[in-house]
């Protein structure tokens, strides 16, 4: 028997506001940004002067007074303003979490005009129709519904992109029924830089290197940007050109990760992957290697693979990647390898195998062991 499971899923669509609506959008963002900075200053001063903490409930209660003192806030839907304090509260929660765990904390920062680019209707104030979305105190905006929306819409976020495009994102609660599991093999995946991924069956997936492909174009656009006068119209145009290049790179990478994760979920029922800490991997590396790690998009791919496998009735299992490259997948002997060693030669059982394929086989074995499944049973 298969039971319905709850899942949160986001749907992002392009919207086409009129010039008047763009003005209202920008005014809303400016109002939300002012409120965010005001609430941050309030919390900062209260702690420095009185060692007193202010909750976001206290700050929401102050909104009535602030609306009378600053009339521009009255033109913004009330729940959008309440979401501002919720965002700041999340920033402080992340700050305290990092402080407690011994990480570099990073105190919440005041937001400049280019660092506050979205506002959210957390419950009410929006309605999605056939080809328009109605937003309270803004009006009806044309939306391109390129795919049907699923489930119950819980929140609605309007976002301004650096290129000047506008998007709306819906977070939906979906009750999905996992598809009946068919007999599919299990697979182990080793992530890499020479090849994007190597499967335990010997297949290798080429690394597309989208950033490297556009690097010269991006460098040229950035040189033109740096040559413009500060706060000029030509500098604003040049900034959009740079943003378009970054957007193109991100779209290509996102599309690649979506398609690859979909193909793997269709072929395999159980997928064992490395539990990668990408930020830790970037420490004490050469700049060129960190650039390649960021370009690979491992984190995006693994996130997409996880939720797609769950929806398809499959599963992903993350394992500690330590020593997977140094351990023989046949006799489990371990010996050190250099990064330049691309072939694994076992001195005990004479196994001769591609280094990444050997690691992928070890990842599969460890993943099945963690599930209590023998490799012969898959």
Short mmCIF file of C-alpha atoms in Angstrom, two decimals:
data_model
loop_
_atom_site.label_atom_id
_atom_site.label_comp_id
_atom_site.label_asym_id
_atom_site.label_seq_id
_atom_site.Cartn_x
_atom_site.Cartn_y
_atom_site.Cartn_z
CA UNK A 1 0.00 0.00 0.00
CA UNK A 2 1.25 3.48 -0.86
CA UNK A 3 0.43 6.48 1.33
CA UNK A 4 0.22 10.13 0.43
CA UNK A 5 3.25 12.16 1.52
CA UNK A 6 3.57 15.92 2.02
CA UNK A 7 6.12 17.86 0.04
CA UNK A 8 6.91 21.54 -0.41
CA UNK A 9 7.63 22.50 -4.00
CA UNK A 10 8.34 25.86 -5.61
CA UNK A 11 7.06 27.07 -8.98
CA UNK A 12 8.75 30.05 -10.60
CA UNK A 13 7.15 32.04 -13.43
CA UNK A 14 8.08 35.14 -15.43
CA UNK A 15 5.73 38.09 -14.96
CA UNK A 16 5.32 41.13 -17.20
CA UNK A 17 4.36 44.21 -15.16
CA UNK A 18 3.50 47.52 -16.83
CA UNK A 19 5.72 50.57 -16.33
CA UNK A 20 3.35 51.83 -13.64
CA UNK A 21 3.40 48.45 -11.86
CA UNK A 22 7.22 48.36 -12.02
CA UNK A 23 7.23 51.71 -10.25
CA UNK A 24 4.95 50.28 -7.54
CA UNK A 25 7.14 47.17 -7.26
CA UNK A 26 10.24 49.31 -6.75
CA UNK A 27 8.46 51.50 -4.20
CA UNK A 28 7.38 48.36 -2.34
CA UNK A 29 10.96 47.06 -2.31
CA UNK A 30 12.26 50.42 -1.09
CA UNK A 31 9.65 50.48 1.69
CA UNK A 32 10.46 46.91 2.76
CA UNK A 33 14.19 47.64 2.68
CA UNK A 34 13.73 50.75 4.83
CA UNK A 35 11.68 48.74 7.33
CA UNK A 36 14.28 45.93 7.41
CA UNK A 37 17.09 48.41 8.16
CA UNK A 38 14.94 50.20 10.74
CA UNK A 39 14.15 46.94 12.57
CA UNK A 40 17.83 45.90 12.42
CA UNK A 41 18.94 49.22 13.87
CA UNK A 42 16.28 48.86 16.58
CA UNK A 43 17.54 45.44 17.62
CA UNK A 44 21.18 46.52 17.47
CA UNK A 45 20.62 49.63 19.62
CA UNK A 46 18.45 47.79 22.16
CA UNK A 47 21.15 45.18 22.72
CA UNK A 48 24.07 47.64 22.84
CA UNK A 49 22.37 50.07 25.23
CA UNK A 50 20.18 47.81 27.41
CA UNK A 51 21.29 44.22 26.62
CA UNK A 52 17.69 43.69 25.60
CA UNK A 53 16.43 41.42 22.81
CA UNK A 54 13.48 42.45 20.65
CA UNK A 55 11.40 39.67 19.08
CA UNK A 56 9.82 39.90 15.65
CA UNK A 57 6.41 39.76 17.37
CA UNK A 58 7.31 42.99 19.20
CA UNK A 59 8.37 44.57 15.95
CA UNK A 60 5.19 43.48 14.16
CA UNK A 61 3.23 45.15 16.97
CA UNK A 62 5.08 48.42 16.23
CA UNK A 63 3.90 48.46 12.61
CA UNK A 64 0.71 50.39 13.45
CA UNK A 65 2.74 53.22 14.95
CA UNK A 66 5.26 53.19 12.12
CA UNK A 67 2.47 53.46 9.53
CA UNK A 68 1.22 56.67 11.11
CA UNK A 69 4.75 58.12 11.33
CA UNK A 70 5.74 57.00 7.82
CA UNK A 71 2.70 57.06 5.47
CA UNK A 72 4.54 55.30 2.60
CA UNK A 73 4.29 52.06 4.61
CA UNK A 74 0.49 52.21 4.37
CA UNK A 75 0.71 51.65 0.61
CA UNK A 76 2.23 48.18 1.24
CA UNK A 77 0.09 45.16 2.14
CA UNK A 78 0.26 44.47 5.89
CA UNK A 79 1.43 40.86 5.64
CA UNK A 80 4.23 41.87 3.28
CA UNK A 81 5.47 44.22 6.02
CA UNK A 82 5.16 41.46 8.63
CA UNK A 83 7.29 39.19 6.45
CA UNK A 84 10.11 41.76 6.66
CA UNK A 85 10.48 41.22 10.40
CA UNK A 86 10.26 37.44 9.84
CA UNK A 87 13.19 37.67 7.39
CA UNK A 88 15.26 39.63 9.88
CA UNK A 89 14.39 37.11 12.59
CA UNK A 90 15.67 34.28 10.36
CA UNK A 91 18.90 36.22 9.79
CA UNK A 92 19.44 36.50 13.56
CA UNK A 93 18.62 32.81 14.08
CA UNK A 94 21.27 31.90 11.50
CA UNK A 95 23.73 34.27 13.22
CA UNK A 96 23.19 32.66 16.63
CA UNK A 97 23.39 29.16 15.13
CA UNK A 98 26.75 29.92 13.51
CA UNK A 99 28.03 31.53 16.72
CA UNK A 100 27.03 28.48 18.77
CA UNK A 101 28.67 26.03 16.35
CA UNK A 102 31.92 28.00 16.29
CA UNK A 103 31.62 29.16 12.67
CA UNK A 104 32.33 32.68 11.47
CA UNK A 105 29.01 34.25 12.56
CA UNK A 106 28.47 37.19 10.20
CA UNK A 107 26.18 39.70 11.95
CA UNK A 108 23.07 40.65 9.89
CA UNK A 109 23.89 43.56 7.59
CA UNK A 110 22.00 46.65 6.57
CA UNK A 111 20.62 46.29 3.05
CA UNK A 112 21.50 48.65 0.23
CA UNK A 113 19.19 49.26 -2.73
CA UNK A 114 20.70 46.42 -4.76
CA UNK A 115 20.64 43.94 -1.88
CA UNK A 116 16.89 43.80 -1.26
CA UNK A 117 15.20 42.40 -4.34
CA UNK A 118 12.05 40.55 -3.27
CA UNK A 119 8.92 40.81 -1.15
CA UNK A 120 6.58 38.05 0.01
CA UNK A 121 2.87 37.57 0.59
CA UNK A 122 3.07 34.84 3.28
CA UNK A 123 -0.63 33.87 3.38
CA UNK A 124 -3.10 36.35 1.90
CA UNK A 125 -3.21 39.21 -0.58
CA UNK A 126 -2.64 37.30 -3.82
CA UNK A 127 -4.75 35.30 -6.24
CA UNK A 128 -3.62 33.34 -9.29
CA UNK A 129 -6.00 33.29 -12.25
CA UNK A 130 -5.58 31.85 -15.76
CA UNK A 131 -2.89 34.18 -17.07
CA UNK A 132 -2.68 36.93 -14.43
CA UNK A 133 -1.82 37.20 -10.77
CA UNK A 134 -3.71 39.66 -8.59
CA UNK A 135 -1.61 41.28 -5.85
CA UNK A 136 -3.18 43.37 -3.12
CA UNK A 137 -2.42 47.12 -3.42
CA UNK A 138 -0.68 46.53 -6.77
CA UNK A 139 -3.22 45.07 -9.23
CA UNK A 140 -3.30 42.36 -11.89
CA UNK A 141 0.00 41.39 -13.52
CA UNK A 142 0.40 39.24 -16.61
CA UNK A 143 2.11 35.92 -15.81
CA UNK A 144 3.56 33.27 -18.13
CA UNK A 145 2.37 29.92 -16.73
CA UNK A 146 4.74 27.71 -18.72
CA UNK A 147 3.77 24.67 -16.62
CA UNK A 148 0.74 23.87 -14.46
CA UNK A 149 0.94 24.61 -10.78
CA UNK A 150 0.42 21.77 -8.31
CA UNK A 151 -0.95 21.53 -4.79
CA UNK A 152 -2.06 24.34 -2.50
CA UNK A 153 -0.27 27.68 -2.81
CA UNK A 154 1.05 28.80 0.57
CA UNK A 155 3.26 31.81 -0.20
CA UNK A 156 3.87 34.16 -3.11
CA UNK A 157 7.18 36.00 -3.64
CA UNK A 158 7.83 38.69 -6.24
CA UNK A 159 11.50 39.00 -7.20
CA UNK A 160 13.45 41.55 -9.21
CA UNK A 161 16.41 40.10 -11.07
CA UNK A 162 19.64 42.06 -11.71
CA UNK A 163 18.81 41.98 -15.42
CA UNK A 164 15.57 43.91 -14.78
CA UNK A 165 13.30 40.89 -15.28
CA UNK A 166 10.55 40.13 -12.76
CA UNK A 167 9.51 36.70 -11.51
CA UNK A 168 6.92 35.31 -9.13
CA UNK A 169 7.60 32.21 -7.04
CA UNK A 170 4.90 30.11 -5.37
CA UNK A 171 5.65 27.69 -2.54
CA UNK A 172 3.07 24.90 -2.64
CA UNK A 173 2.12 22.03 -0.36
CA UNK A 174 1.77 18.89 -2.45
CA UNK A 175 0.34 15.59 -1.32
CA UNK A 176 1.97 13.17 -3.68
CA UNK A 177 1.68 9.42 -4.05
CA UNK A 178 5.05 7.78 -4.76
CA UNK A 179 5.00 5.76 -7.93
CA UNK A 180 5.08 2.01 -7.50
CA UNK A 181 8.69 0.91 -7.33
CA UNK A 182 9.75 -1.12 -10.33
CA UNK A 183 12.79 -3.37 -10.34
CA UNK A 184 15.67 -1.01 -11.08
CA UNK A 185 19.35 -1.35 -10.23
CA UNK A 186 21.19 0.66 -7.59
CA UNK A 187 24.04 2.98 -8.53
CA UNK A 188 26.88 4.83 -6.85
CA UNK A 189 27.99 8.27 -8.04
CA UNK A 190 31.40 9.87 -7.56
CA UNK A 191 31.43 13.62 -8.20
CA UNK A 192 34.50 15.06 -9.90
CA UNK A 193 36.02 17.95 -11.85
CA UNK A 194 37.49 16.16 -14.85
CA UNK A 195 34.18 14.33 -15.28
CA UNK A 196 31.10 15.85 -13.68
CA UNK A 197 30.08 12.43 -12.34
CA UNK A 198 31.29 8.85 -12.63
CA UNK A 199 28.84 5.99 -12.10
CA UNK A 200 29.72 2.68 -10.50
CA UNK A 201 28.79 0.89 -13.74
CA UNK A 202 31.67 2.67 -15.50
CA UNK A 203 29.70 5.47 -17.19
CA UNK A 204 31.21 8.94 -17.09
CA UNK A 205 29.25 12.18 -17.51
CA UNK A 206 31.22 15.03 -19.04
CA UNK A 207 31.66 18.23 -17.09
CA UNK A 208 29.99 21.00 -19.17
CA UNK A 209 32.01 23.81 -17.50
CA UNK A 210 29.45 26.51 -18.29
CA UNK A 211 31.34 29.25 -16.43
CA UNK A 212 34.58 28.46 -18.23
CA UNK A 213 32.77 28.67 -21.58
CA UNK A 214 31.54 32.20 -20.80
CA UNK A 215 34.59 33.39 -18.85
CA UNK A 216 36.08 35.54 -21.62
CA UNK A 217 32.71 37.10 -22.44
CA UNK A 218 32.17 37.84 -18.75
CA UNK A 219 35.63 39.34 -18.32
CA UNK A 220 35.07 41.67 -21.29
CA UNK A 221 31.70 42.80 -19.89
CA UNK A 222 33.23 43.41 -16.46
CA UNK A 223 36.05 45.50 -17.92
CA UNK A 224 33.50 47.70 -19.67
CA UNK A 225 31.57 48.00 -16.40
CA UNK A 226 34.62 49.09 -14.41
CA UNK A 227 35.47 51.73 -17.03
CA UNK A 228 32.15 53.58 -16.64
CA UNK A 229 31.57 56.59 -14.42
CA UNK A 230 30.02 55.86 -11.06
CA UNK A 231 26.22 56.31 -10.79
CA UNK A 232 25.89 56.99 -14.53
CA UNK A 233 23.31 55.57 -16.94
CA UNK A 234 26.03 53.84 -18.96
CA UNK A 235 27.25 52.09 -15.80
CA UNK A 236 23.71 50.85 -15.08
CA UNK A 237 23.48 49.46 -18.62
CA UNK A 238 26.89 47.80 -18.34
CA UNK A 239 25.86 46.26 -15.02
CA UNK A 240 22.84 44.67 -16.73
CA UNK A 241 25.09 43.17 -19.41
CA UNK A 242 27.22 41.50 -16.72
CA UNK A 243 24.06 40.28 -14.99
CA UNK A 244 22.76 38.76 -18.24
CA UNK A 245 25.96 36.73 -18.67
CA UNK A 246 25.66 35.41 -15.10
CA UNK A 247 21.98 34.65 -15.70
CA UNK A 248 22.79 32.71 -18.87
CA UNK A 249 25.44 30.63 -17.07
CA UNK A 250 23.05 29.87 -14.20
CA UNK A 251 20.21 28.90 -16.56
CA UNK A 252 22.46 26.48 -18.47
CA UNK A 253 23.74 24.90 -15.25
CA UNK A 254 20.24 24.61 -13.82
CA UNK A 255 18.90 22.99 -16.97
CA UNK A 256 21.81 20.51 -17.07
CA UNK A 257 21.30 19.47 -13.43
CA UNK A 258 17.54 19.08 -13.92
CA UNK A 259 17.90 16.89 -17.00
CA UNK A 260 20.69 14.72 -15.58
CA UNK A 261 18.93 14.12 -12.23
CA UNK A 262 15.71 13.22 -14.09
CA UNK A 263 17.52 10.68 -16.28
CA UNK A 264 19.23 9.02 -13.31
CA UNK A 265 16.01 8.77 -11.30
CA UNK A 266 14.29 7.11 -14.26
CA UNK A 267 17.07 4.52 -14.57
CA UNK A 268 17.95 3.73 -10.95
CA UNK A 269 15.88 3.09 -7.84
CA UNK A 270 18.60 3.62 -5.20
CA UNK A 271 21.33 6.22 -5.69
CA UNK A 272 24.30 6.43 -3.33
CA UNK A 273 26.11 9.79 -3.37
CA UNK A 274 28.82 11.56 -1.40
CA UNK A 275 27.83 13.81 1.49
CA UNK A 276 29.85 16.78 0.27
CA UNK A 277 30.59 19.89 2.30
CA UNK A 278 31.35 22.20 -0.60
CA UNK A 279 32.31 25.22 1.54
CA UNK A 280 34.86 23.12 3.44
CA UNK A 281 36.25 21.79 0.14
CA UNK A 282 36.97 25.35 -0.98
CA UNK A 283 39.19 26.10 2.02
CA UNK A 284 42.96 26.29 1.46
CA UNK A 285 42.66 25.62 -2.27
CA UNK A 286 43.98 27.46 -5.28
CA UNK A 287 41.59 30.06 -6.68
CA UNK A 288 41.35 28.16 -9.99
CA UNK A 289 40.25 24.98 -8.20
CA UNK A 290 37.62 26.83 -6.16
CA UNK A 291 36.31 28.37 -9.38
CA UNK A 292 35.98 24.88 -10.90
CA UNK A 293 34.23 23.54 -7.78
CA UNK A 294 31.72 26.39 -7.94
CA UNK A 295 31.25 25.93 -11.68
CA UNK A 296 30.43 22.23 -11.28
CA UNK A 297 27.16 22.88 -9.41
CA UNK A 298 27.37 19.74 -7.29
CA UNK A 299 25.12 21.11 -4.55
CA UNK A 300 22.32 22.01 -6.98
CA UNK A 301 22.54 18.60 -8.67
CA UNK A 302 22.42 16.61 -5.41
CA UNK A 303 19.44 18.64 -4.11
CA UNK A 304 17.49 18.05 -7.33
CA UNK A 305 18.41 14.37 -7.36
CA UNK A 306 17.18 13.93 -3.78
CA UNK A 307 13.69 15.36 -4.20
CA UNK A 308 13.14 13.79 -7.62
CA UNK A 309 14.07 10.36 -6.32
CA UNK A 310 11.64 10.78 -3.41
CA UNK A 311 8.79 11.80 -5.73
CA UNK A 312 9.53 8.83 -8.01
CA UNK A 313 9.40 6.34 -5.13
CA UNK A 314 13.17 5.88 -5.08
CA UNK A 315 15.76 6.97 -2.55
CA UNK A 316 19.13 8.63 -2.29
CA UNK A 317 21.58 7.82 0.47
CA UNK A 318 24.50 10.06 1.42
CA UNK A 319 27.72 8.53 2.69
CA UNK A 320 30.96 9.92 4.09
CA UNK A 321 33.31 10.32 1.10
CA UNK A 322 36.47 9.76 3.19
CA UNK A 323 38.87 7.18 1.69
CA UNK A 324 36.49 6.12 -1.09
CA UNK A 325 39.21 6.90 -3.65
CA UNK A 326 41.96 5.16 -1.66
CA UNK A 327 40.14 1.90 -0.87
CA UNK A 328 40.14 -1.05 -3.24
CA UNK A 329 36.57 -1.86 -4.28
CA UNK A 330 37.47 -5.58 -4.55
CA UNK A 331 39.61 -6.48 -1.50
CA UNK A 332 39.12 -3.25 0.52
CA UNK A 333 42.83 -2.66 0.94
CA UNK A 334 43.67 1.02 1.44
CA UNK A 335 46.68 2.94 0.20
CA UNK A 336 47.32 6.60 -0.53
CA UNK A 337 46.98 8.15 -3.97
CA UNK A 338 48.08 11.47 -5.38
CA UNK A 339 45.53 13.69 -7.12
CA UNK A 340 47.47 13.13 -10.33
CA UNK A 341 46.96 9.34 -10.11
CA UNK A 342 43.96 8.71 -12.36
CA UNK A 343 44.20 4.89 -12.34
CA UNK A 344 43.75 2.78 -9.20
CA UNK A 345 46.28 -0.06 -8.89
CA UNK A 346 45.76 -2.32 -5.90
CA UNK A 347 49.07 -3.77 -4.61
CA UNK A 348 47.23 -6.66 -2.92
CA UNK A 349 44.71 -8.05 -5.43
CA UNK A 350 46.17 -6.37 -8.56
CA UNK A 351 42.90 -4.57 -9.37
CA UNK A 352 43.43 -2.10 -12.22
CA UNK A 353 40.57 0.38 -12.52
CA UNK A 354 39.83 4.03 -13.25
CA UNK A 355 40.20 5.96 -10.01
CA UNK A 356 36.70 7.52 -10.17
CA UNK A 357 34.99 4.24 -11.09
CA UNK A 358 36.67 2.56 -8.12
CA UNK A 359 35.43 5.37 -5.83
CA UNK A 360 31.89 5.10 -7.24
CA UNK A 361 31.86 1.35 -6.53
CA UNK A 362 32.92 2.01 -2.93
CA UNK A 363 30.21 4.66 -2.58
CA UNK A 364 27.59 2.17 -3.80
CA UNK A 365 28.82 -0.51 -1.36
CA UNK A 366 28.77 1.89 1.62
CA UNK A 367 25.35 3.23 0.62
CA UNK A 368 23.80 -0.23 0.46
CA UNK A 369 25.45 -1.20 3.75
CA UNK A 370 23.88 1.82 5.45
CA UNK A 371 20.48 0.65 4.19
CA UNK A 372 21.10 -2.93 5.31
CA UNK A 373 20.87 -4.20 1.73
CA UNK A 374 23.34 -6.60 0.16
CA UNK A 375 24.73 -5.68 -3.26
CA UNK A 376 23.59 -9.00 -4.66
CA UNK A 377 19.96 -8.19 -3.77
CA UNK A 378 19.89 -5.08 -6.01
#
